[in-house]
Short mmCIF file of C-alpha atoms and ligand atoms in Angstrom, two decimals:
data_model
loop_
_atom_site.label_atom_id
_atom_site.label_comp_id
_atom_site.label_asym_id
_atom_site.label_seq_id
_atom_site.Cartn_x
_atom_site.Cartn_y
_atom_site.Cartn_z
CA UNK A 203 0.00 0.00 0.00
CA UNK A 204 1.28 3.34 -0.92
CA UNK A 205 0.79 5.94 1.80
CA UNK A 206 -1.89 8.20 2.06
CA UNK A 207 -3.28 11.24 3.79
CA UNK A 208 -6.35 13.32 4.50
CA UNK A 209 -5.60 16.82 2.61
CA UNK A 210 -7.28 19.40 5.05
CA UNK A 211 -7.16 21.27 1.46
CA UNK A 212 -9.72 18.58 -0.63
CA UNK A 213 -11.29 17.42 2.64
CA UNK A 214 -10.19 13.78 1.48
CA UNK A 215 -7.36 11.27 1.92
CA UNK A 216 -5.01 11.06 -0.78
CA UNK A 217 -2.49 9.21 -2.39
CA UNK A 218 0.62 10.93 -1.25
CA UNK A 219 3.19 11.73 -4.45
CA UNK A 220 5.81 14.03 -3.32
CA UNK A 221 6.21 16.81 -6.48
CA UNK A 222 10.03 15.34 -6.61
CA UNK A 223 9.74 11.48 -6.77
CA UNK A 224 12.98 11.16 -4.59
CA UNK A 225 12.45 13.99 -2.24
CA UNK A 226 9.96 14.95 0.25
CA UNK A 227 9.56 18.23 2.00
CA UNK A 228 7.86 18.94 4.72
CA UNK A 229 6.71 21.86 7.37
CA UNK A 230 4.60 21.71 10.29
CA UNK A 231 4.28 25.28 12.73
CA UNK A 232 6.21 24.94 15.81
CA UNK A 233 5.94 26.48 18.84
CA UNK A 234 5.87 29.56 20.13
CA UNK A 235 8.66 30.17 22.64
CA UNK A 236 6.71 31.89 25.68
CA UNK A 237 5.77 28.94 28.09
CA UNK A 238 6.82 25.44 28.73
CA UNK A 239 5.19 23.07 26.61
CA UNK A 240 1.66 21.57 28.04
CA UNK A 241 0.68 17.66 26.25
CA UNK A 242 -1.88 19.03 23.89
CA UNK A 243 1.70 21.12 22.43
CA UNK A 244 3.45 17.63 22.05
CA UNK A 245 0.38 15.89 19.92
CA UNK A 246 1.64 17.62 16.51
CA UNK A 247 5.21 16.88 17.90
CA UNK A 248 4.75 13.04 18.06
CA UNK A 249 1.87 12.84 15.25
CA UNK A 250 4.32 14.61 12.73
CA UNK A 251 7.64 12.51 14.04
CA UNK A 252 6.03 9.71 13.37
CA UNK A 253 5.18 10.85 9.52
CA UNK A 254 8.95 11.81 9.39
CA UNK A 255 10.10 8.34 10.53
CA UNK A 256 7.82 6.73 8.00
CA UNK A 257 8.88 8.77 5.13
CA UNK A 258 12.36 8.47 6.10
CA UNK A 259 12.06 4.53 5.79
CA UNK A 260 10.23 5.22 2.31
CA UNK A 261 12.40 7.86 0.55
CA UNK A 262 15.84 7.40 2.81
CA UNK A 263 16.89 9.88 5.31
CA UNK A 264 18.77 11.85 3.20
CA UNK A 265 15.67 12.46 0.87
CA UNK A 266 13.38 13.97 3.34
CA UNK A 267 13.58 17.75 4.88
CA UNK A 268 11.44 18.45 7.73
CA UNK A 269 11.20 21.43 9.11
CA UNK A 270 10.07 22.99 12.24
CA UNK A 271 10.09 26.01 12.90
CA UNK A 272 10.29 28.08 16.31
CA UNK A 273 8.22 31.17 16.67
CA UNK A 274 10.38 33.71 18.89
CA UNK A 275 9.01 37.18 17.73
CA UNK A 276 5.63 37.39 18.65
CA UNK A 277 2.75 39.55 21.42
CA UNK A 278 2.56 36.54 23.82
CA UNK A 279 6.76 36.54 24.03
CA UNK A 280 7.13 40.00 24.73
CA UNK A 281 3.62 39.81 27.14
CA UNK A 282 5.41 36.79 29.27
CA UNK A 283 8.79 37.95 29.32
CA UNK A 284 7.04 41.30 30.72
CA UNK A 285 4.79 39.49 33.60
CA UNK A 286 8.19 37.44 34.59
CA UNK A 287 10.59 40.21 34.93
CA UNK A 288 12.82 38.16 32.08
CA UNK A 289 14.51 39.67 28.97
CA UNK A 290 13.14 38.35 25.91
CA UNK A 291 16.07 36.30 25.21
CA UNK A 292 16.30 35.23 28.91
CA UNK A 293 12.84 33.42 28.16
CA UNK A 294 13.11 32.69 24.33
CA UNK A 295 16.75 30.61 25.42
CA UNK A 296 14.81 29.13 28.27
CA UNK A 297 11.95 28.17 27.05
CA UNK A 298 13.19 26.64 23.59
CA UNK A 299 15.75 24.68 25.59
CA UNK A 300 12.69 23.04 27.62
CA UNK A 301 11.03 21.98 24.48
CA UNK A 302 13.68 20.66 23.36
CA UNK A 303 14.40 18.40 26.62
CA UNK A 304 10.98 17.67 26.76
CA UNK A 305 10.24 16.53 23.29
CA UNK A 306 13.22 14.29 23.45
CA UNK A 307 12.14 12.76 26.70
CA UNK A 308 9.12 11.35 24.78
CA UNK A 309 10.77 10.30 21.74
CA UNK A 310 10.73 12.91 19.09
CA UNK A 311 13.96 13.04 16.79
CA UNK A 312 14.78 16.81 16.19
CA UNK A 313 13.51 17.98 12.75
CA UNK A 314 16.27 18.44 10.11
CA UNK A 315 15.58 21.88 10.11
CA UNK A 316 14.31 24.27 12.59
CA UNK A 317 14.12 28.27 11.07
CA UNK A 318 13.71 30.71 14.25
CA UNK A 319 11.61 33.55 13.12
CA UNK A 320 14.25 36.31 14.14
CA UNK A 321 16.65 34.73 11.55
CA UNK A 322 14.04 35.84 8.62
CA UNK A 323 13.23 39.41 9.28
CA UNK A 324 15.12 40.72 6.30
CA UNK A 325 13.05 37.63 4.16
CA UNK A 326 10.06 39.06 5.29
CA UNK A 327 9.93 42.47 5.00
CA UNK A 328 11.26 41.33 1.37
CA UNK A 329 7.78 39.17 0.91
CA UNK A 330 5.44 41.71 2.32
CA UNK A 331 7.75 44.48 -0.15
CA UNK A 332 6.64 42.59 -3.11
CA UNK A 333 2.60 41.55 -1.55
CA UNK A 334 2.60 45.64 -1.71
CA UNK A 335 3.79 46.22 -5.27
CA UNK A 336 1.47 43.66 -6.31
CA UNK A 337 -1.54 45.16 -4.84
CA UNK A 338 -2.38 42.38 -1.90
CA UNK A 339 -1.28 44.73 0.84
CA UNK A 340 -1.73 48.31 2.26
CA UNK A 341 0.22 50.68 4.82
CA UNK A 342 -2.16 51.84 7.29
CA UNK A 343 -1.03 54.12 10.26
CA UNK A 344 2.51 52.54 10.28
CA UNK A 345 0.81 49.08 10.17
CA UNK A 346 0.77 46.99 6.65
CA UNK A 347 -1.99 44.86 6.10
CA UNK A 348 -2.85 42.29 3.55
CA UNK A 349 -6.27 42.99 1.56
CA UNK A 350 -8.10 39.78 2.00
CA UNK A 351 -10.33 41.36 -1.03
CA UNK A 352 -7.19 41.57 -3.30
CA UNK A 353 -7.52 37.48 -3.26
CA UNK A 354 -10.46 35.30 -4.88
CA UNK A 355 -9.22 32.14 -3.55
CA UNK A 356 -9.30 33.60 0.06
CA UNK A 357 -10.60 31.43 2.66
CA UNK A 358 -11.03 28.23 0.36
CA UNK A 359 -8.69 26.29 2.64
CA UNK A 360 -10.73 26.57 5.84
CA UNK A 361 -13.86 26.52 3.85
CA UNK A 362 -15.17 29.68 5.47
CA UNK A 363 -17.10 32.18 4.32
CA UNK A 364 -16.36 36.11 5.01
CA UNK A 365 -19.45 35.99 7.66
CA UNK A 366 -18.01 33.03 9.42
CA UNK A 367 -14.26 34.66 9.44
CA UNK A 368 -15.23 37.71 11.19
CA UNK A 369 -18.25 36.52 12.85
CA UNK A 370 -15.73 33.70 14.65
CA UNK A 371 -13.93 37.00 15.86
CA UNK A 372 -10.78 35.47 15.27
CA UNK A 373 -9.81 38.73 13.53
CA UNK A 374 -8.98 41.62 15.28
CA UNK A 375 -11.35 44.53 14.63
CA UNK A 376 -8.81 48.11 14.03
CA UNK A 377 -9.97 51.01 12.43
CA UNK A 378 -7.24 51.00 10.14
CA UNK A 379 -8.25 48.35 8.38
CA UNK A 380 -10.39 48.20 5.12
CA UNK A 381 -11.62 45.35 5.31
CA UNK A 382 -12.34 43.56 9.09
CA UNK A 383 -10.97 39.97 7.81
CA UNK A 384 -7.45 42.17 6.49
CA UNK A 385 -4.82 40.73 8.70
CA UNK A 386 -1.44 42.41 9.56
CA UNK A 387 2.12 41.62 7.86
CA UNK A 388 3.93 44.14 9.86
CA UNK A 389 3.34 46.44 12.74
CA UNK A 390 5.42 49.22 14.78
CA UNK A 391 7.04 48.59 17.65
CA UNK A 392 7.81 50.97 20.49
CA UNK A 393 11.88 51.47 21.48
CA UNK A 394 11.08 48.76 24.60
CA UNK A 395 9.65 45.97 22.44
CA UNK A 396 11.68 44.45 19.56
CA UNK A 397 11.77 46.33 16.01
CA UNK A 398 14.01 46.25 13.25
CA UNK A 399 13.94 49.02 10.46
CA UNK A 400 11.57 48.56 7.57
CA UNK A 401 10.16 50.61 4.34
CA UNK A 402 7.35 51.28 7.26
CA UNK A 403 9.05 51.96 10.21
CA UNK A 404 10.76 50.37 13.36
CA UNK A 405 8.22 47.39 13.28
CA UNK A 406 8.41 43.33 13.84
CA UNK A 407 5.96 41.06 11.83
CA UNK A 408 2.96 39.50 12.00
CA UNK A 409 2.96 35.27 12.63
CA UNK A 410 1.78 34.25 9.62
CA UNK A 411 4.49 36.20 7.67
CA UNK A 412 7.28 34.50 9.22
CA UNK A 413 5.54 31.00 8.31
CA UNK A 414 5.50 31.94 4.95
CA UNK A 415 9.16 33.28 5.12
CA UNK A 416 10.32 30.79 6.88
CA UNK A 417 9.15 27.18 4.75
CA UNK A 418 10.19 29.25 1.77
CA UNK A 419 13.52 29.60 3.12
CA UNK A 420 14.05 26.30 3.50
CA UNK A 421 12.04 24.37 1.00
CA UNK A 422 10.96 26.40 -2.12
CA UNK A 423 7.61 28.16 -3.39
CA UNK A 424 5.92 24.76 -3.38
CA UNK A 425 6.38 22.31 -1.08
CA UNK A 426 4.95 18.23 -0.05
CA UNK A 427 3.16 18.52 3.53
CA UNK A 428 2.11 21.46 5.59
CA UNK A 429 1.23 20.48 9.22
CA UNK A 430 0.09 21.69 12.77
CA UNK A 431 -3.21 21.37 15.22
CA UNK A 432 -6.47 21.77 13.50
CA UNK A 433 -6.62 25.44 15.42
CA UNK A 434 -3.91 26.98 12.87
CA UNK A 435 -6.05 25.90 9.72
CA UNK A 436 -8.18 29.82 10.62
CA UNK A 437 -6.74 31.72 10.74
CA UNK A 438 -3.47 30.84 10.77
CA UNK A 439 -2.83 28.73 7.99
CA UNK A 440 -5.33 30.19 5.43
CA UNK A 441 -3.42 33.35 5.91
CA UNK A 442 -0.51 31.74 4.98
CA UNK A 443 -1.69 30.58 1.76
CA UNK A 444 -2.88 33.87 0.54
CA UNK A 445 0.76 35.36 1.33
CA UNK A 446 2.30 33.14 -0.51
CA UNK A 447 0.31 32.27 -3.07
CA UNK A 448 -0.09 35.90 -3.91
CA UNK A 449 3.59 36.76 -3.41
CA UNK A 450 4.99 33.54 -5.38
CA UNK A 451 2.66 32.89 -7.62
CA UNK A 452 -1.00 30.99 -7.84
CA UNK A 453 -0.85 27.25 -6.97
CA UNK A 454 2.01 27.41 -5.16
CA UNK A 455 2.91 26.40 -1.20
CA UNK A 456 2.11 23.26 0.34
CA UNK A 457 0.72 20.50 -1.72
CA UNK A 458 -1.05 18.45 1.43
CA UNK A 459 -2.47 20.02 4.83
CA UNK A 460 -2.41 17.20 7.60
CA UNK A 461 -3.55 18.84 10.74
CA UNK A 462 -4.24 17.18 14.05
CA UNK A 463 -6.97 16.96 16.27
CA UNK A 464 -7.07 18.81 19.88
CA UNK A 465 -6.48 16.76 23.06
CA UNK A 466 -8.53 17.25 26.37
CA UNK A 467 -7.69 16.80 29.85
CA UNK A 468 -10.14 13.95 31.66
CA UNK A 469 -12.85 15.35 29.13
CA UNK A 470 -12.49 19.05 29.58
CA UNK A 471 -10.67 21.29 27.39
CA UNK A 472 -7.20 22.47 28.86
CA UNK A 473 -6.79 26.19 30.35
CA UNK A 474 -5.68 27.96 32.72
CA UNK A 475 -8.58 29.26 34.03
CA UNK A 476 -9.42 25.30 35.07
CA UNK A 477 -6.68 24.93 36.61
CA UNK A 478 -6.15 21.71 34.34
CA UNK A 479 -3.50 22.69 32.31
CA UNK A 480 -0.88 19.45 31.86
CA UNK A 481 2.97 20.61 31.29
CA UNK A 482 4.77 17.41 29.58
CA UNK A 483 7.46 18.40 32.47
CA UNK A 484 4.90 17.22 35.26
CA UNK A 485 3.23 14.25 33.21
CA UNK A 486 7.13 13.44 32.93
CA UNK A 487 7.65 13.00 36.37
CA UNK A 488 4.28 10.67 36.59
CA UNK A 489 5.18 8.17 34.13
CA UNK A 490 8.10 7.67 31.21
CA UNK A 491 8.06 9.41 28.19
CA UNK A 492 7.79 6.66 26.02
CA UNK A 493 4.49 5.58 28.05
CA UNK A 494 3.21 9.21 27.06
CA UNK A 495 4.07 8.75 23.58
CA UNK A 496 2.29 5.54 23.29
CA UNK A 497 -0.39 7.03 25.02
CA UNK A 498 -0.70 9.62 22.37
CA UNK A 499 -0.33 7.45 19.42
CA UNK A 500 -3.53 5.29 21.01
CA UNK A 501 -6.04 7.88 19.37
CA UNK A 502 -6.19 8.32 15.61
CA UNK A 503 -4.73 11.66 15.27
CA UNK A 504 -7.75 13.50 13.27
CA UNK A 505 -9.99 12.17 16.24
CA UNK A 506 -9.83 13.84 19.54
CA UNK A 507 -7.72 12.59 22.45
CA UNK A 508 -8.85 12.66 26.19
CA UNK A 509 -5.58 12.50 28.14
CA UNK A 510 -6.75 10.72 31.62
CA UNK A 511 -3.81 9.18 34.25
CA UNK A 512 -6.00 5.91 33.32
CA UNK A 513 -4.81 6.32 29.85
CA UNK A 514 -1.48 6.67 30.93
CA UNK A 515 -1.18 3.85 33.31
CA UNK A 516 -3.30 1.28 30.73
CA UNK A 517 -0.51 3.02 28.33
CA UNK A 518 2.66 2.22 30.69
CA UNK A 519 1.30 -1.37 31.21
CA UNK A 520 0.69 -2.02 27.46
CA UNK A 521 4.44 -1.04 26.80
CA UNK A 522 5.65 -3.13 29.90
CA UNK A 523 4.31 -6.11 28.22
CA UNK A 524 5.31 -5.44 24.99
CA UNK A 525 9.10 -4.79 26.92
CA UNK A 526 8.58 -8.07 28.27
CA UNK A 527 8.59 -9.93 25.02
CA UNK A 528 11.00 -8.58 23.88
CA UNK A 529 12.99 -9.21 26.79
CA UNK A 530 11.65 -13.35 26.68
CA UNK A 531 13.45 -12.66 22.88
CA UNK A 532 17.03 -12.43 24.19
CA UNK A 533 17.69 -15.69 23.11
CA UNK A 534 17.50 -14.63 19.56
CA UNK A 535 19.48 -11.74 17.56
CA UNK A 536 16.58 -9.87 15.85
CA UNK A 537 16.67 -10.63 12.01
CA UNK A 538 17.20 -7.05 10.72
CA UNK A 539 16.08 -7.64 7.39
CA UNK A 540 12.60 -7.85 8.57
CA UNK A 541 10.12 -5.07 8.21
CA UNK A 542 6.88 -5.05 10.50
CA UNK A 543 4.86 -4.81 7.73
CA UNK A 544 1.57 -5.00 9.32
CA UNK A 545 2.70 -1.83 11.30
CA UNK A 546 3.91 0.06 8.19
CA UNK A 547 0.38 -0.77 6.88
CA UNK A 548 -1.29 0.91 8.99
CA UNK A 549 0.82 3.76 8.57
CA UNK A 550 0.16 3.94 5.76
CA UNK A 551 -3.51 4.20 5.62
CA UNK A 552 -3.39 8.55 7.11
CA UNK A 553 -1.20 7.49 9.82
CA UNK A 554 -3.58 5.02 11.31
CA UNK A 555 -1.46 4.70 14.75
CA UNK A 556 -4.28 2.63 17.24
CA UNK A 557 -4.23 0.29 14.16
CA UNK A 558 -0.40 -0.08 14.06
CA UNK A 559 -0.29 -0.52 17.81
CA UNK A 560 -2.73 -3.07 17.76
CA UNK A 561 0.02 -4.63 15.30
CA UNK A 562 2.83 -4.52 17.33
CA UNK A 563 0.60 -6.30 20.17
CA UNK A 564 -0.48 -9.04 17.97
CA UNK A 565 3.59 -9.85 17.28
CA UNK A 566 4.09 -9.37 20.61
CA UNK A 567 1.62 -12.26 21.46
CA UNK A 568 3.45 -14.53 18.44
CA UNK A 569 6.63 -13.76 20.59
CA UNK A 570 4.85 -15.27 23.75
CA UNK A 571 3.80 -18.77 21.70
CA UNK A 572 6.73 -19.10 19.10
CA UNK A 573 9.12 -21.62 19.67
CA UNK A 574 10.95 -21.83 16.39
CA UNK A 575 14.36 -20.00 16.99
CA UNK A 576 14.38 -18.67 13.36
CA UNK A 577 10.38 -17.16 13.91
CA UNK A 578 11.30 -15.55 16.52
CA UNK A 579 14.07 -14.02 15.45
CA UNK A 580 11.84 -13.00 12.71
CA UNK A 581 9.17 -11.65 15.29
CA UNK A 582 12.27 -10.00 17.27
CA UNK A 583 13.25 -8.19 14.12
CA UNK A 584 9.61 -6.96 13.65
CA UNK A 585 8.72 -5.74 17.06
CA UNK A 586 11.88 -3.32 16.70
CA UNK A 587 11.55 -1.93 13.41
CA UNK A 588 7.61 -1.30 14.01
CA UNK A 589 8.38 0.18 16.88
CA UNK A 590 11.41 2.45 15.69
CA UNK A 591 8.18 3.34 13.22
CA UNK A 592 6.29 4.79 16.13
CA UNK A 593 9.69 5.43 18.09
CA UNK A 594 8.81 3.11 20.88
CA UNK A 595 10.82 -0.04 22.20
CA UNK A 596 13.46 2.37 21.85
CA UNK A 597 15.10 0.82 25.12
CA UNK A 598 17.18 -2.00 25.82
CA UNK A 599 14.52 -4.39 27.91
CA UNK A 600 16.14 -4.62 30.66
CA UNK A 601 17.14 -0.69 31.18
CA UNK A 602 13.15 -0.50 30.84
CA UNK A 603 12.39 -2.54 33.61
CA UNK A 604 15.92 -1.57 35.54
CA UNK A 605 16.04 1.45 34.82
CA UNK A 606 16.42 3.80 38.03
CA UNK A 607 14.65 7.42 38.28
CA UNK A 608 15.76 10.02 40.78
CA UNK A 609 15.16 8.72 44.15
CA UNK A 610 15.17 5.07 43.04
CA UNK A 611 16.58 2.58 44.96
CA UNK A 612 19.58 1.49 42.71
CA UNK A 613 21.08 -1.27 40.68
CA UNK A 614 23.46 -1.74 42.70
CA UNK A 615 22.03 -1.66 46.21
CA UNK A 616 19.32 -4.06 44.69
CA UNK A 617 22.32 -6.72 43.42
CA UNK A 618 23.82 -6.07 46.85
CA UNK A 619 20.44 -6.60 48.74
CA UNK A 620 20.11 -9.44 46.49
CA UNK A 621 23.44 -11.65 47.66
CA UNK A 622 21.94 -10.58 50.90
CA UNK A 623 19.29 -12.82 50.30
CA UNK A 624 21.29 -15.82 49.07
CA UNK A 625 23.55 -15.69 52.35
CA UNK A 626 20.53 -15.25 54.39
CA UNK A 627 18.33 -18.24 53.22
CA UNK A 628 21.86 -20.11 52.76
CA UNK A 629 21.86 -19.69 56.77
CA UNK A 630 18.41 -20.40 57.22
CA UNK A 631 17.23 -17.06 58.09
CA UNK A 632 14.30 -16.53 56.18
CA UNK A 633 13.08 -14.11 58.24
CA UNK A 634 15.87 -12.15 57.40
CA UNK A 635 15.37 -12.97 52.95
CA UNK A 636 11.25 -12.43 53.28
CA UNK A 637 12.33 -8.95 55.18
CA UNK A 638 14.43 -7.90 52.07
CA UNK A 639 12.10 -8.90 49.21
CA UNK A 640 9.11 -7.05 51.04
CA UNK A 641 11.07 -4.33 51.86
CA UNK A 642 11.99 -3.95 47.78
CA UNK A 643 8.43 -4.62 46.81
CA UNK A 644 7.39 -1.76 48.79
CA UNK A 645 9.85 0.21 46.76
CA UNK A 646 8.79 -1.03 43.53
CA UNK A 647 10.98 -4.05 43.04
CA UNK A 648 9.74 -7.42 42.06
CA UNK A 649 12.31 -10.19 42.73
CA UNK A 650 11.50 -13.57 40.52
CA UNK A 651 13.79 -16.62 41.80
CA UNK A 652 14.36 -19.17 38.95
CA UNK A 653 17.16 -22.25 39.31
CA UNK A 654 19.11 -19.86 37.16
CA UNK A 655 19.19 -17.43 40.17
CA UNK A 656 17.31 -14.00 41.39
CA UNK A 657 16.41 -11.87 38.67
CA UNK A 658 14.69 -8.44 39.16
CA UNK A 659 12.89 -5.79 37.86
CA UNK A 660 11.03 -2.26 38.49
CA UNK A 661 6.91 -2.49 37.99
P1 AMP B 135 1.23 27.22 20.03
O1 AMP B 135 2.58 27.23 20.70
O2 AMP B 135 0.10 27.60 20.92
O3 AMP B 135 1.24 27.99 18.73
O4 AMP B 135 0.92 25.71 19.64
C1 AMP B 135 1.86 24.84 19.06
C2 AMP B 135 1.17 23.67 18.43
O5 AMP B 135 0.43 22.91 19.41
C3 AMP B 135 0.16 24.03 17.34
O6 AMP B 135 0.34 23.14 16.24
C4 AMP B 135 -1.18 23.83 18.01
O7 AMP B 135 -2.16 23.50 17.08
C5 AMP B 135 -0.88 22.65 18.92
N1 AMP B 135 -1.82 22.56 20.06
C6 AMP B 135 -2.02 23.47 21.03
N2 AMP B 135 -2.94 23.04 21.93
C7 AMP B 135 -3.31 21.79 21.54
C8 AMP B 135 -4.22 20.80 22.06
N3 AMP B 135 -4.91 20.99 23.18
N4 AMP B 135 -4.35 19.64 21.38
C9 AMP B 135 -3.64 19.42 20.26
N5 AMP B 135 -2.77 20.30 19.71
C10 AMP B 135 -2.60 21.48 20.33
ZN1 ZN B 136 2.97 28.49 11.05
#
């Protein structure tokens, strides 16, 4: 099966064929840098990671650029770095550096690009020069707008209609503007708040300029795949289009729109005002980040997600047992020429991730009943490259289970505990061996005893 993809743009899935047969390009709207990063932040994260390992195994990693960009001009920044007493860089450094961490923590390879806004300034005021000369934009009292009514096309991505636009009052009503929907390209800043010189004046830019800057930059007029969360298709992403569309020509920009679905917080939406808001730092602390990841990959991305701490613990017990086969494989070398196809099939289908786990637990069952030493090789071989696919089982089986966090009781005071035990039942005193295995169960630590000798692990 060849892959394919819903197209926010035709509002069906699609055959994906990149414009370049060998090379794929792709561009999904990263953060930006004002906050640390809550879950519902990290479901584009994963959701596009996992496209970029798949395409990666299709086209070769040399063939595919992904880009991700990181928004550090922008109101919110200079808003937060206000309310915290922090220089803009102070919290742009900080902040970006957290992602960073935090995305790791839960899997996500870095993106082979990844633009910061500030780097583009001279790019932009370049693109909103020439949206000017060819009538799609205005100066209006130091601001420059573009003229949503310059633009047939406008608002076909979305699908809305001018009374939905400005009835949504996602645009900002100024009496500057001709037209309410007309959104702004550049505005001025004061001498406190970031500028750089312009045709117009000491200004910065709006978001969706640097977007358009930015993938141009770094992959062309036209480009393969466009993501981010459904909530950047209006305004965000329609504004986009128009820029460059009218600045580079018609039918240019991104080929395919993939956008995600929003997440909730045990069934309400998150904010601040409910006092529900989930930082990945905190969920971090509750449970592994690879038990977060496969928790997000358990909903279809398009769908909505409820995050719940049942989720997360059915999520961290799914992945212990699919550890655990993998750990009754050590007898085996995985056969490395074999690709979980029933994983990459699902995939396939628009990224169909519940399906593709369901995979990797029906291989992980074959691992439980094979006997055959060449099978389950096989099935060894297949549990890790599906799972590189959704960038789990990314852990040697026994650091999973062993593995120590801060606090822990460690390796090595459990091995010593451990000969403990031998010398005490040895001597008869099982009073003595019952009082250590309790005492590690109460920290977490299951002993099993097998003629082979104590083995343990962390549950
Ligand atoms: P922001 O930093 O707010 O621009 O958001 C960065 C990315 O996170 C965007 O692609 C958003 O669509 C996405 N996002 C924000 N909140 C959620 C949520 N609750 N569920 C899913 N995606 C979200
Ligand atoms: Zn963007």
């Amino acid at each position: 099966m060849a892959l394919h993809l819903y197209n926010t743009a035709s509002r069906q899935k699609e055959e994906f064929v990149p414009r370049d047969p060998a090379n794929v390009g792709m561009y999904v709207c990263g953060p930006t840098v004002y906050d640390t990063a809550h879950i519902g932040n990290a479901r584009p994260v994963i959701i596009f990671d996992v496209l970029a390992r798949l395409l990666r195994l299709q086209y070769g990693d040399a063939h595919v650029n992904y880009v991700r960009n990181i928004t550090d001009v922008e109101d919110k920044i200079i808003a937060a770095a206000e309310a915290n007493g922090e220089s803009i860089e102070a919290l742009t450094t900080r902040t970006t550096k957290a992602y960073h961490e935090d995305m790791a923590e839960m899997g996500a390879l870095p993106p082979n690009r990844e633009p910061k806004a500030t780097e583009h300034i001279v790019g932009m005021v370049e693109m909103i020069g020439v949206l000017m000369e060819k009538g799609h934009a205005y100066e209006a009292e130091g601001h420059v707008l573009f003229d949503v009514t310059s633009m047939a096309d406008y608002g076909k991505l979305s699908g809305r209609n001018r009374d939905d636009m400005i009835a949504g009052a996602r645009v900002e009503i100024a009496p500057y503007k001709k037209d309410p929907a007309d959104f702004v390209l550049w505005k001025p800043s004061a001498d406190d708040i970031p500028g750089w010189d312009s045709p117009w004046g000491r200004g910065r830019p709006g978001w969706h300029i640097e977007c358009s800057v930015m993938s141009r930059a770094e992959l062309g007029d036209t480009f393969d795949i466009h993501g981010g969360g459904r909530d950047l298709i209006f305004p965000h992403h329609e504004n986009e289009v128009a820029q460059s569309c009218c600045a580079n020509g018609d039918g240019t920009f991104a080929r395919y729109w993939v956008h995600n679905g929003f997440l909730t917080v045990e069934g309400d939406k998150m904010s601040k005002s409910l006092g529900n808001f989930r930082t990945v730092r905190e969920l971090l602390a509750e449970a592994p980040g690879e038990a977060l990841r496969l928790n997000m990959l358990s909903a279809h991305y398009r769908q909505p997600l409820d995050w719940t701490s049942d989720g997360v613990k059915q999520s961290k017990t799914n992945l212990d047992k699919l550890y655990t086969s993998l750990q009754s494989l050590s007898d085996v070398e995985a056969d490395e020429s074999q690709v979980a196809k029933s994983v990459l099939d699902a995939l396939e289908d628009d990224i169909n991730t519940p399906k593709a786990l369901a995979a990797l637990y029906a291989l992980s069952s074959a691992a439980n009943k094979e006997t055959n030493l060449v099978e389950r090789s096989k099935i060894k071989g297949k549990l890790l490259s599906g799972g590189n696919l959704l960038g789990l089982l990314q852990q040697d089986p026994k650091e999973w289970f062993q593995g120590a966090e801060e606090g822990d009781v460690t390796a090595d005071q459990i091995e010593a505990l451990i000969l403990e035990r031998v010398e005490a039942k040895t001597n008869k005193n099982y009073a003595r061996s019952d009082e250590i295995r309790d005492s590690l169960k109460d920290q977490g630590i299951v002993l099993e005893d097998s003629p082979q000798g104590t083995t343990w692990k962390r549950v």
